[in-house]
């Protein structure tokens, strides 16, 4: 008995040790980012856990030297529109595929599903030329429209359909007897029921849009139109890597996300499990 | 008399009536509700994909008109040493990343799959890089890997080891990018494994325990067979993801030193949007599409087997 207890204590130490080590490896880079964001430019490569001198000024410098408020605004409003669009069109189509019968619905659904295997990277060139001919290069429209209508949007349709399939038929039938239109059923019955699925999809879509890099890189040239990841990536070359400023900017781009994640962890992790289940 | 009834006027009336019946019907709303996504599918996905095929058969440059040149771009690819290097680099990236990522994710999931205090904190810590922008993650690591006085080399100095010039060393740059990428996404697969582990019925463990199976036997004969569908899924998803690696290469190495970390998507981007050789870039994109198609089909074909196996 005693022996067994000892053994389990030993395994626990190893167990917690390994997990602590791995977690540290994941977290230390972020701590080092925050640390560097407060360093003086002459001390960038001096190994200090607490910067000395401690410069808040770096953050103000970033805000003064770059249109950082615009990067923020662009990232936020694009992510919001992409999310609203994905939820709306995804749930509308998901409802139709799950609950309405019309000829060819399963074939259409299969066609949509099959697009999830077309990587956006493969079709960027024709999409770019299309956007160029429509005069939409260097606008935010491709950054909003392509995700909503592309594979990310199809993922939304899939998630919502799976959810609506579970809704019992009686609910709609009662509404139909009361004379509800199909849009009314969708809007007043289905959408409110789908809150958990919508919450998951919201967080998932918002984060994907917020972090998107390839599309802004291709479609955006003007500084004022850049999103945060693009601005950060191009920042490196432009300023000849002022690490302290780059890190302040990175902190500002990451912290809001970490706060959102802190409150919505469960939904996001569920969202990932759902992606995997497709 | 009967025939007289079917005058053109009557016919169109009937058509109208039928149309009226269709408008407002269940099918009408069905089509209406799916139409935005179906249009999107045609305009944003299928159209561009077909157009990509066509473009890959032309010599389209930025300002010129496309000339049809048949398979010339593909012939050029086979003779392009840079493309050979790019393919090789992409393969090295995948072969390096995939096993590390899957094995680490599975081990972490096994460790975290128990009800002990603190599990939530560990899970969060490992998951944070997943939701961070790849640009931010890569910027931090570029700084951590800095030559001479970067974080990593300062740590090595404590042990009196002269740190190398990580990202500027042809032998080490790719390895550094692989490690950084594996850490970024290990939490993603870990979460998928955690979800799978929760599905394994507890009774199986109890039964095998009564049969005298120890922990490692339980893992090989109970856990692993039960989660093979997820293992396979993460495997395919990670392979496909690794074929599309771009952000970390763009930020950390820019394809260098030399061509040592230049991968497929980077080469497509460079050829199309820096050199404006759209036709040639399209041919490379088609190759990428075919590679990913093979893995996707493999997933579907083999998945049935795994699912069957599971039952």
Coordinates of C-alpha atoms in Angstrom, one line a residue:
Chain A
X1 CA 0.0 0.0 0.0
X2 CA 2.7 2.4 1.1
X3 CA 4.8 1.5 -1.8
X4 CA 2.0 2.1 -4.2
X5 CA 1.4 5.5 -2.7
X6 CA 5.0 6.4 -3.2
X7 CA 5.0 5.3 -6.7
X8 CA 1.9 7.3 -7.5
X9 CA 3.5 10.4 -5.9
X10 CA 6.6 9.9 -8.0
X11 CA 4.5 9.6 -11.2
X12 CA 2.6 12.7 -10.3
X13 CA 5.8 14.7 -9.9
X14 CA 7.0 13.5 -13.4
X15 CA 3.5 14.1 -14.8
X16 CA 3.2 17.7 -13.5
X17 CA 6.9 18.3 -14.4
X18 CA 6.4 17.4 -18.0
X19 CA 3.2 19.4 -18.4
X20 CA 4.8 22.4 -16.7
X21 CA 7.8 22.3 -19.0
X22 CA 5.7 22.0 -22.1
X23 CA 3.4 24.9 -20.9
X24 CA 6.4 27.0 -20.2
X25 CA 7.8 26.4 -23.7
X26 CA 4.5 27.6 -25.1
X27 CA 4.2 30.7 -22.7
X28 CA 7.8 31.9 -22.5
X29 CA 7.8 33.3 -26.0
X30 CA 4.8 35.5 -25.2
X31 CA 6.4 36.6 -21.9
X32 CA 9.5 37.5 -23.9
X33 CA 7.4 39.4 -26.4
X34 CA 5.9 41.5 -23.5
X35 CA 9.3 41.9 -21.9
X36 CA 10.9 43.2 -25.2
X37 CA 8.0 45.5 -25.8
X38 CA 9.1 47.6 -22.7
X39 CA 12.8 47.6 -23.6
X40 CA 15.0 50.5 -24.6
X41 CA 16.1 50.2 -28.2
X42 CA 19.8 50.0 -27.1
X43 CA 19.0 47.0 -24.8
X44 CA 17.1 44.9 -27.3
X45 CA 19.6 42.1 -27.0
X46 CA 20.5 42.4 -23.4
X47 CA 19.2 39.5 -21.4
X48 CA 16.9 41.0 -18.8
X49 CA 13.7 39.6 -17.4
X50 CA 12.6 43.0 -16.2
X51 CA 13.6 45.7 -18.7
X52 CA 15.7 48.5 -17.3
X53 CA 14.9 51.2 -18.2
X54 CA 11.3 50.3 -18.4
X55 CA 9.7 52.1 -21.4
X56 CA 6.0 52.5 -21.8
X57 CA 6.9 55.0 -24.5
X58 CA 7.3 52.1 -27.0
X59 CA 3.5 51.7 -27.2
X60 CA 3.0 55.4 -27.8
X61 CA 5.7 55.4 -30.4
X62 CA 3.9 52.6 -32.3
X63 CA 0.6 54.5 -32.1
X64 CA 2.3 57.7 -33.3
X65 CA 4.6 56.3 -36.0
X66 CA 2.0 54.0 -37.7
X67 CA -1.7 54.3 -38.3
X68 CA -2.2 51.6 -35.7
X69 CA -5.8 52.6 -34.9
X70 CA -6.6 52.0 -38.5
X71 CA -5.1 48.5 -38.5
X72 CA -7.2 47.7 -35.4
X73 CA -10.3 49.2 -36.9
X74 CA -9.8 47.3 -40.2
X75 CA -9.2 44.0 -38.5
X76 CA -12.2 44.4 -36.2
X77 CA -14.8 45.5 -38.7
X78 CA -13.7 43.0 -41.3
X79 CA -13.8 40.1 -38.8
X80 CA -17.3 41.3 -37.6
X81 CA -18.7 41.5 -41.2
X82 CA -17.2 38.1 -42.1
X83 CA -18.6 36.6 -39.0
X84 CA -22.1 38.1 -39.5
X85 CA -22.1 37.0 -43.1
X86 CA -20.9 33.5 -42.4
X87 CA -23.5 33.0 -39.7
X88 CA -26.4 34.5 -41.7
X89 CA -25.8 32.7 -45.1
X90 CA -24.5 29.6 -43.3
X91 CA -27.5 29.2 -41.1
X92 CA -29.9 30.1 -43.9
X93 CA -28.5 27.5 -46.2
X94 CA -28.0 25.1 -43.4
X95 CA -31.7 25.4 -42.4
X96 CA -32.7 24.8 -46.0
X97 CA -30.5 21.8 -46.4
X98 CA -31.6 20.3 -43.1
X99 CA -35.3 21.0 -43.1
X100 CA -36.7 22.0 -46.5
X101 CA -37.2 19.5 -49.3
X102 CA -36.4 20.6 -52.8
X103 CA -35.1 18.7 -55.9
X104 CA -31.4 18.4 -56.0
X105 CA -30.7 19.5 -52.5
X106 CA -28.4 16.6 -51.6
X107 CA -26.4 17.1 -54.8
X108 CA -26.1 20.8 -54.2
X109 CA -25.0 20.1 -50.6
X110 CA -22.4 17.6 -51.9
X111 CA -21.1 20.2 -54.4
X112 CA -20.7 22.7 -51.6
X113 CA -19.0 20.2 -49.3
X114 CA -16.5 19.2 -52.0
X115 CA -15.3 22.9 -52.2
X116 CA -13.9 22.5 -48.7
X117 CA -11.1 20.5 -50.2
X118 CA -10.1 23.3 -52.7
X119 CA -7.4 25.2 -50.9
X120 CA -7.8 28.9 -51.3
X121 CA -4.1 29.2 -52.1
X122 CA -4.7 27.2 -55.3
X123 CA -7.3 29.6 -56.7
X124 CA -5.9 32.9 -55.5
X125 CA -4.5 33.8 -58.9
X126 CA -7.8 33.7 -60.9
X127 CA -9.6 35.3 -57.9
X128 CA -7.1 38.1 -57.9
X129 CA -7.5 38.7 -61.6
X130 CA -11.3 38.6 -61.1
X131 CA -11.1 41.2 -58.3
X132 CA -8.7 43.3 -60.4
X133 CA -11.1 43.3 -63.3
X134 CA -13.9 44.3 -61.0
X135 CA -11.7 47.1 -59.6
X136 CA -11.8 45.5 -56.1
X137 CA -8.1 45.1 -55.6
X138 CA -6.9 47.3 -52.7
X139 CA -10.4 47.3 -51.2
X140 CA -11.7 45.3 -48.3
X141 CA -14.4 43.6 -50.4
X142 CA -12.3 40.5 -51.3
X143 CA -11.3 40.1 -47.6
X144 CA -14.9 40.1 -46.6
X145 CA -16.6 38.4 -49.6
X146 CA -14.2 35.5 -50.3
X147 CA -14.3 34.0 -46.8
X148 CA -18.1 34.3 -46.6
X149 CA -18.7 32.6 -49.9
X150 CA -15.6 30.3 -49.9
X151 CA -14.7 27.2 -48.0
X152 CA -14.9 29.0 -44.6
X153 CA -18.5 29.8 -45.4
X154 CA -19.2 26.3 -46.5
X155 CA -17.9 25.1 -43.2
X156 CA -20.5 27.3 -41.6
X157 CA -23.3 25.7 -43.7
X158 CA -22.1 22.3 -42.7
X159 CA -22.0 23.1 -38.9
X160 CA -25.4 24.8 -39.0
X161 CA -27.0 21.9 -41.0
X162 CA -25.7 19.3 -38.6
X163 CA -27.3 21.3 -35.8
X164 CA -30.6 21.9 -37.5
X165 CA -30.9 18.2 -38.3
X166 CA -31.3 17.6 -34.6
X167 CA -34.2 20.0 -34.2
X168 CA -37.4 18.0 -33.8
X169 CA -39.9 18.4 -36.7
X170 CA -42.9 19.1 -34.5
X171 CA -41.6 22.6 -33.7
X172 CA -41.8 23.7 -37.3
X173 CA -45.0 22.0 -37.9
X174 CA -46.7 23.9 -35.1
X175 CA -45.4 27.1 -36.5
X176 CA -46.6 26.2 -40.0
X177 CA -50.1 25.6 -38.7
X178 CA -49.9 29.0 -37.2
X179 CA -49.3 30.4 -40.6
X180 CA -45.6 31.2 -40.3
X181 CA -43.6 31.8 -43.5
X182 CA -40.4 29.8 -44.0
X183 CA -38.3 32.8 -43.4
X184 CA -40.2 33.5 -40.2
X185 CA -39.6 29.9 -39.0
X186 CA -35.9 30.3 -39.8
X187 CA -35.7 33.7 -38.1
X188 CA -37.9 33.3 -35.0
X189 CA -37.6 29.6 -34.3
X190 CA -34.5 28.1 -35.8
X191 CA -32.0 30.9 -35.1
X192 CA -32.8 31.3 -31.4
X193 CA -32.5 27.5 -31.0
X194 CA -29.2 27.5 -32.7
X195 CA -27.4 29.8 -30.2
X196 CA -24.8 27.2 -29.0
X197 CA -23.8 26.4 -32.6
X198 CA -23.8 30.1 -33.5
X199 CA -21.6 30.9 -30.5
X200 CA -19.0 28.3 -31.6
X201 CA -19.1 29.4 -35.2
X202 CA -18.8 33.0 -34.2
X203 CA -15.6 32.6 -32.2
X204 CA -14.2 30.3 -34.8
X205 CA -14.9 32.6 -37.8
X206 CA -13.9 35.7 -35.9
X207 CA -10.5 34.3 -35.0
X208 CA -9.8 32.9 -38.4
X209 CA -10.6 36.3 -40.0
X210 CA -8.6 38.2 -37.4
X211 CA -5.5 36.1 -38.1
X212 CA -5.8 35.8 -41.9
X213 CA -2.6 36.8 -43.6
X214 CA -2.4 35.4 -47.1
X215 CA -5.5 37.2 -48.5
X216 CA -4.6 40.7 -47.1
X217 CA -1.1 40.2 -48.4
X218 CA -2.4 39.7 -51.9
X219 CA -5.2 42.2 -52.1
X220 CA -4.0 45.2 -50.0
X221 CA -1.3 47.7 -50.9
X222 CA -2.2 50.9 -49.0
X223 CA -1.1 51.2 -45.5
X224 CA -4.5 52.6 -44.3
X225 CA -6.2 49.5 -45.5
X226 CA -4.0 46.9 -43.8
X227 CA -5.2 44.5 -41.2
X228 CA -3.1 43.7 -38.1
X229 CA -1.2 40.6 -39.3
X230 CA -0.3 42.2 -42.6
X231 CA 0.8 45.4 -41.0
X232 CA 3.0 43.5 -38.5
X233 CA 4.6 41.4 -41.2
X234 CA 5.4 44.3 -43.4
X235 CA 6.5 46.4 -40.4
X236 CA 9.6 44.1 -40.1
X237 CA 11.1 45.2 -43.4
X238 CA 10.0 48.8 -43.3
X239 CA 11.5 50.0 -40.1
X240 CA 14.6 47.8 -40.4
X241 CA 13.2 45.7 -37.5
X242 CA 12.9 47.9 -34.5
X243 CA 12.2 44.9 -32.3
X244 CA 10.9 46.9 -29.3
X245 CA 8.3 48.6 -31.4
X246 CA 7.5 45.4 -33.3
X247 CA 6.9 43.6 -30.0
X248 CA 4.7 46.4 -28.6
X249 CA 2.7 46.2 -31.8
X250 CA 2.5 42.4 -31.5
X251 CA 1.3 42.7 -27.9
X252 CA -1.4 45.1 -28.9
X253 CA -2.5 42.8 -31.7
X254 CA -2.5 39.7 -29.5
X255 CA -3.8 40.8 -26.1
X256 CA -7.5 41.5 -27.1
X257 CA -7.5 38.0 -28.6
X258 CA -6.2 36.4 -25.5
X259 CA -8.9 38.2 -23.5
X260 CA -11.7 37.0 -25.8
X261 CA -10.2 33.6 -25.7
X262 CA -10.1 33.6 -21.9
X263 CA -13.9 34.1 -21.8
X264 CA -14.9 31.9 -24.7
X265 CA -12.4 29.1 -24.3
X266 CA -15.0 26.4 -24.2
X267 CA -16.8 27.4 -27.3
X268 CA -13.6 27.7 -29.2
X269 CA -12.2 24.3 -28.2
X270 CA -15.6 22.8 -29.1
X271 CA -15.4 24.5 -32.4
X272 CA -12.1 22.9 -33.1
X273 CA -13.4 19.5 -32.2
X274 CA -16.3 20.1 -34.6
X275 CA -13.9 21.0 -37.4
X276 CA -12.1 17.7 -36.9
X277 CA -15.4 15.9 -37.0
X278 CA -16.3 16.9 -40.5
Chain B
X1 CA -63.7 20.5 -77.3
X2 CA -61.0 19.0 -75.1
X3 CA -58.3 20.1 -77.6
X4 CA -59.8 23.6 -77.7
X5 CA -59.2 24.1 -74.1
X6 CA -55.5 24.0 -74.6
X7 CA -55.2 27.3 -76.4
X8 CA -52.0 29.2 -76.0
X9 CA -53.8 31.6 -73.6
X10 CA -54.8 28.7 -71.4
X11 CA -51.4 27.2 -71.5
X12 CA -49.7 30.4 -70.3
X13 CA -52.4 30.8 -67.7
X14 CA -51.6 27.3 -66.5
X15 CA -47.9 28.1 -66.5
X16 CA -48.6 31.3 -64.5
X17 CA -50.6 29.3 -62.0
X18 CA -47.9 26.8 -61.7
X19 CA -45.4 29.5 -61.2
X20 CA -47.6 31.1 -58.6
X21 CA -47.7 27.8 -56.9
X22 CA -44.0 27.5 -57.0
X23 CA -43.4 30.9 -55.6
X24 CA -43.9 30.6 -51.9
X25 CA -43.6 26.9 -51.9
X26 CA -41.2 24.9 -49.8
X27 CA -38.9 24.2 -52.7
X28 CA -38.9 27.9 -53.7
X29 CA -37.7 28.9 -50.3
X30 CA -35.2 26.0 -50.3
X31 CA -33.6 27.3 -53.5
X32 CA -33.8 30.9 -52.3
X33 CA -32.1 30.1 -49.0
X34 CA -29.2 28.1 -50.5
X35 CA -28.7 30.4 -53.5
X36 CA -26.2 32.8 -51.9
X37 CA -23.9 29.9 -51.0
X38 CA -24.4 28.1 -54.4
X39 CA -23.6 31.3 -56.3
X40 CA -20.6 31.8 -54.1
X41 CA -19.6 28.2 -54.9
X42 CA -19.7 29.0 -58.6
X43 CA -18.1 32.4 -58.5
X44 CA -15.5 32.0 -55.8
X45 CA -14.6 28.3 -56.0
X46 CA -15.6 26.3 -59.1
X47 CA -15.1 29.1 -61.6
X48 CA -11.6 30.1 -60.4
X49 CA -10.6 26.4 -60.1
X50 CA -11.5 25.8 -63.8
X51 CA -9.9 29.1 -64.7
X52 CA -6.7 28.1 -62.9
X53 CA -6.5 25.0 -65.2
X54 CA -6.9 27.1 -68.2
X55 CA -4.4 29.7 -67.0
X56 CA -1.8 27.0 -66.4
X57 CA -1.9 26.3 -70.2
X58 CA -1.1 29.9 -71.1
X59 CA 1.9 32.2 -70.8
X60 CA -0.1 34.9 -69.1
X61 CA 2.0 37.8 -67.7
X62 CA 0.7 40.8 -65.8
X63 CA 0.1 43.2 -68.7
X64 CA 0.1 40.9 -71.7
X65 CA -2.7 38.8 -73.2
X66 CA -2.8 35.1 -72.5
X67 CA -1.4 32.8 -75.3
X68 CA -2.4 29.2 -75.3
X69 CA 0.9 27.2 -75.0
X70 CA -0.5 23.8 -74.0
X71 CA 1.6 21.8 -71.5
X72 CA 4.6 24.0 -71.9
X73 CA 4.4 25.3 -68.3
X74 CA 4.4 21.8 -67.0
X75 CA 7.3 20.8 -69.2
X76 CA 9.1 23.9 -67.8
X77 CA 8.3 22.8 -64.3
X78 CA 10.1 19.4 -64.8
X79 CA 13.2 21.3 -65.9
X80 CA 13.1 24.0 -63.3
X81 CA 15.7 23.3 -60.6
X82 CA 14.1 25.8 -58.3
X83 CA 10.8 23.9 -58.5
X84 CA 12.6 20.7 -57.6
X85 CA 14.1 22.4 -54.6
X86 CA 10.7 23.8 -53.6
X87 CA 9.1 20.3 -53.8
X88 CA 11.9 18.8 -51.8
X89 CA 11.6 21.6 -49.1
X90 CA 7.8 21.1 -48.9
X91 CA 8.4 17.3 -48.5
X92 CA 11.1 17.9 -45.8
X93 CA 8.7 20.3 -44.0
X94 CA 5.9 17.7 -44.0
X95 CA 8.0 14.7 -43.0
X96 CA 9.6 16.8 -40.2
X97 CA 6.4 18.4 -38.9
X98 CA 3.7 15.7 -39.2
X99 CA 5.1 12.9 -36.9
X100 CA 6.4 15.4 -34.3
X101 CA 3.1 17.2 -34.2
X102 CA 0.9 14.0 -34.0
X103 CA 3.0 12.2 -31.5
X104 CA 3.4 15.2 -29.2
X105 CA -0.3 16.0 -29.5
X106 CA -1.3 12.4 -28.6
X107 CA 1.1 12.3 -25.7
X108 CA -0.1 15.6 -24.3
X109 CA -3.8 14.5 -24.7
X110 CA -3.1 11.3 -22.8
X111 CA -1.4 13.3 -20.0
X112 CA -4.2 15.9 -19.9
X113 CA -7.0 13.4 -20.1
X114 CA -7.6 13.0 -16.4
X115 CA -9.3 14.8 -13.6
X116 CA -6.5 16.3 -11.7
X117 CA -6.2 19.9 -10.5
X118 CA -4.5 22.3 -13.0
X119 CA -5.4 20.4 -16.2
X120 CA -7.4 23.4 -17.5
X121 CA -4.4 25.7 -17.1
X122 CA -2.1 23.4 -18.9
X123 CA -4.6 22.9 -21.7
X124 CA -5.0 26.6 -22.1
X125 CA -1.3 27.2 -22.2
X126 CA -0.8 24.6 -24.9
X127 CA -3.7 26.0 -26.8
X128 CA -2.8 29.7 -26.8
X129 CA -0.4 29.5 -29.7
X130 CA -3.2 27.9 -31.8
X131 CA -5.3 31.0 -31.6
X132 CA -2.4 33.5 -32.0
X133 CA -1.8 34.9 -35.4
X134 CA 0.9 32.9 -37.2
X135 CA 2.5 36.3 -38.0
X136 CA 2.9 37.2 -34.4
X137 CA 4.1 33.7 -33.4
X138 CA 6.7 33.8 -36.2
X139 CA 7.8 37.3 -35.3
X140 CA 8.4 36.3 -31.7
X141 CA 10.4 33.2 -32.8
X142 CA 12.4 35.1 -35.3
X143 CA 13.5 37.3 -32.4
X144 CA 14.0 34.3 -30.1
X145 CA 16.3 32.7 -32.8
X146 CA 18.3 35.9 -33.4
X147 CA 22.0 35.3 -34.0
X148 CA 24.5 35.8 -31.2
X149 CA 22.3 37.5 -28.6
X150 CA 18.8 36.1 -29.2
X151 CA 17.0 34.4 -26.4
X152 CA 17.9 30.8 -27.5
X153 CA 21.5 31.6 -27.9
X154 CA 21.7 33.4 -24.6
X155 CA 20.3 30.3 -22.9
X156 CA 22.8 28.2 -24.7
X157 CA 25.6 30.5 -23.5
X158 CA 24.7 29.7 -19.9
X159 CA 25.8 26.1 -20.8
X160 CA 28.9 27.6 -22.7
X161 CA 27.5 26.6 -26.0
X162 CA 28.2 28.8 -29.0
X163 CA 24.7 29.1 -30.6
X164 CA 24.5 28.9 -34.4
X165 CA 22.9 31.5 -36.7
X166 CA 19.7 29.5 -36.7
X167 CA 17.6 31.1 -39.5
X168 CA 20.7 32.0 -41.6
X169 CA 22.2 28.5 -41.5
X170 CA 21.1 26.4 -44.5
X171 CA 21.2 23.3 -42.4
X172 CA 19.2 24.6 -39.5
X173 CA 16.7 27.1 -40.9
X174 CA 14.2 24.5 -42.0
X175 CA 14.5 22.6 -38.7
X176 CA 13.8 25.9 -36.8
X177 CA 10.7 26.6 -38.9
X178 CA 9.5 23.1 -38.4
X179 CA 9.8 23.3 -34.6
X180 CA 8.1 26.6 -34.5
X181 CA 5.2 25.3 -36.7
X182 CA 4.8 22.2 -34.6
X183 CA 4.5 24.2 -31.4
X184 CA 2.0 26.5 -33.0
X185 CA -0.4 23.8 -34.0
X186 CA 0.2 21.0 -31.5
X187 CA -2.7 22.2 -29.3
X188 CA -5.1 21.9 -32.2
X189 CA -4.5 18.1 -32.6
X190 CA -4.3 17.7 -28.9
X191 CA -7.9 19.0 -28.6
X192 CA -9.0 16.6 -31.3
X193 CA -7.4 13.7 -29.4
X194 CA -8.9 14.8 -26.1
X195 CA -12.3 14.7 -27.7
X196 CA -11.6 11.3 -29.1
X197 CA -10.3 10.0 -25.8
X198 CA -13.5 11.1 -24.1
X199 CA -15.5 8.8 -26.5
X200 CA -13.7 5.6 -25.5
X201 CA -16.1 3.7 -23.2
X202 CA -14.8 3.3 -19.7
X203 CA -16.1 -0.3 -19.5
X204 CA -13.3 -1.3 -21.9
X205 CA -10.7 -0.2 -19.5
X206 CA -12.4 -1.9 -16.6
X207 CA -12.7 -5.1 -18.6
X208 CA -9.0 -5.0 -19.7
X209 CA -7.9 -4.2 -16.2
X210 CA -9.7 -7.3 -14.9
X211 CA -7.9 -9.3 -17.6
X212 CA -4.7 -8.0 -16.1
X213 CA -3.6 -5.5 -18.8
X214 CA -1.2 -2.9 -17.6
X215 CA -1.2 0.8 -18.6
X216 CA 0.9 0.3 -21.7
X217 CA -1.1 -2.7 -22.9
X218 CA -4.3 -0.8 -22.3
X219 CA -2.9 2.0 -24.6
X220 CA -1.9 -0.3 -27.4
X221 CA -4.9 -2.7 -27.3
X222 CA -7.7 -0.4 -26.1
X223 CA -7.0 3.3 -26.5
X224 CA -5.1 3.3 -29.8
X225 CA -7.5 1.1 -31.7
X226 CA -10.5 3.1 -30.5
X227 CA -9.1 6.4 -31.6
X228 CA -7.6 5.4 -34.9
X229 CA -10.2 7.4 -36.8
X230 CA -9.0 10.5 -35.1
X231 CA -5.4 9.6 -35.5
X232 CA -6.0 9.2 -39.2
X233 CA -8.0 12.4 -39.5
X234 CA -5.4 14.5 -37.7
X235 CA -2.7 12.9 -39.8
X236 CA -4.5 13.9 -43.1
X237 CA -5.4 17.3 -41.9
X238 CA -1.8 18.0 -40.7
X239 CA -0.3 16.7 -43.9
X240 CA -2.7 18.9 -46.0
X241 CA -1.9 21.9 -43.7
X242 CA 1.8 21.3 -44.0
X243 CA 1.5 21.4 -47.8
X244 CA 0.1 24.9 -47.5
X245 CA 2.6 26.4 -45.1
X246 CA 3.3 30.0 -45.9
X247 CA 3.0 32.6 -43.1
X248 CA 5.9 31.3 -41.0
X249 CA 8.2 31.0 -44.1
X250 CA 7.3 34.5 -45.2
X251 CA 8.0 36.1 -41.8
X252 CA 10.9 34.0 -40.5
X253 CA 13.1 33.2 -43.5
X254 CA 11.6 34.7 -46.7
X255 CA 12.4 31.3 -48.3
X256 CA 16.1 31.7 -47.5
X257 CA 18.9 31.2 -46.8
X258 CA 19.4 30.5 -50.5
X259 CA 16.3 28.5 -51.4
X260 CA 16.5 26.3 -48.4
X261 CA 13.1 27.0 -46.9
X262 CA 11.2 28.0 -50.1
X263 CA 8.0 25.9 -50.2
X264 CA 5.1 25.5 -52.6
X265 CA 2.8 28.2 -51.6
X266 CA 5.7 30.7 -51.2
X267 CA 6.8 29.8 -54.7
X268 CA 3.3 30.3 -56.1
X269 CA 3.0 33.6 -54.4
X270 CA 6.5 34.8 -55.5
X271 CA 5.9 33.7 -59.1
X272 CA 2.5 35.2 -59.4
X273 CA 2.6 38.3 -57.3
X274 CA 6.3 39.3 -57.4
X275 CA 7.3 38.1 -60.9
X276 CA 3.7 38.4 -62.3
X277 CA 4.2 35.1 -64.3
X278 CA 0.5 34.1 -63.8
X279 CA 0.5 31.2 -66.2
X280 CA 3.5 29.5 -64.7
X281 CA 2.3 30.2 -61.2
X282 CA -1.0 28.6 -62.1
X283 CA 0.7 25.5 -63.2
X284 CA 2.4 25.2 -59.8
X285 CA -0.9 25.9 -58.1
X286 CA -2.5 23.0 -60.1
X287 CA 0.3 20.7 -58.9
X288 CA -0.4 21.7 -55.3
X289 CA -4.1 21.1 -55.9
X290 CA -3.4 17.6 -57.3
X291 CA -1.2 16.7 -54.2
X292 CA -3.9 17.9 -51.8
X293 CA -6.6 16.1 -53.9
X294 CA -4.7 12.8 -53.5
X295 CA -4.6 13.2 -49.7
X296 CA -8.3 14.2 -49.5
X297 CA -9.4 11.2 -51.6
X298 CA -7.1 9.0 -49.5
X299 CA -9.0 10.3 -46.5
X300 CA -12.4 9.4 -47.9
X301 CA -11.4 6.0 -49.2
X302 CA -9.5 4.9 -46.1
X303 CA -11.9 6.5 -43.7
X304 CA -14.6 4.0 -44.5
X305 CA -12.2 1.3 -43.5
X306 CA -11.3 2.9 -40.3
X307 CA -14.9 3.4 -39.4
X308 CA -15.7 -0.2 -40.3
X309 CA -12.8 -1.2 -38.2
X310 CA -14.2 0.7 -35.3
X311 CA -17.5 -1.1 -35.2

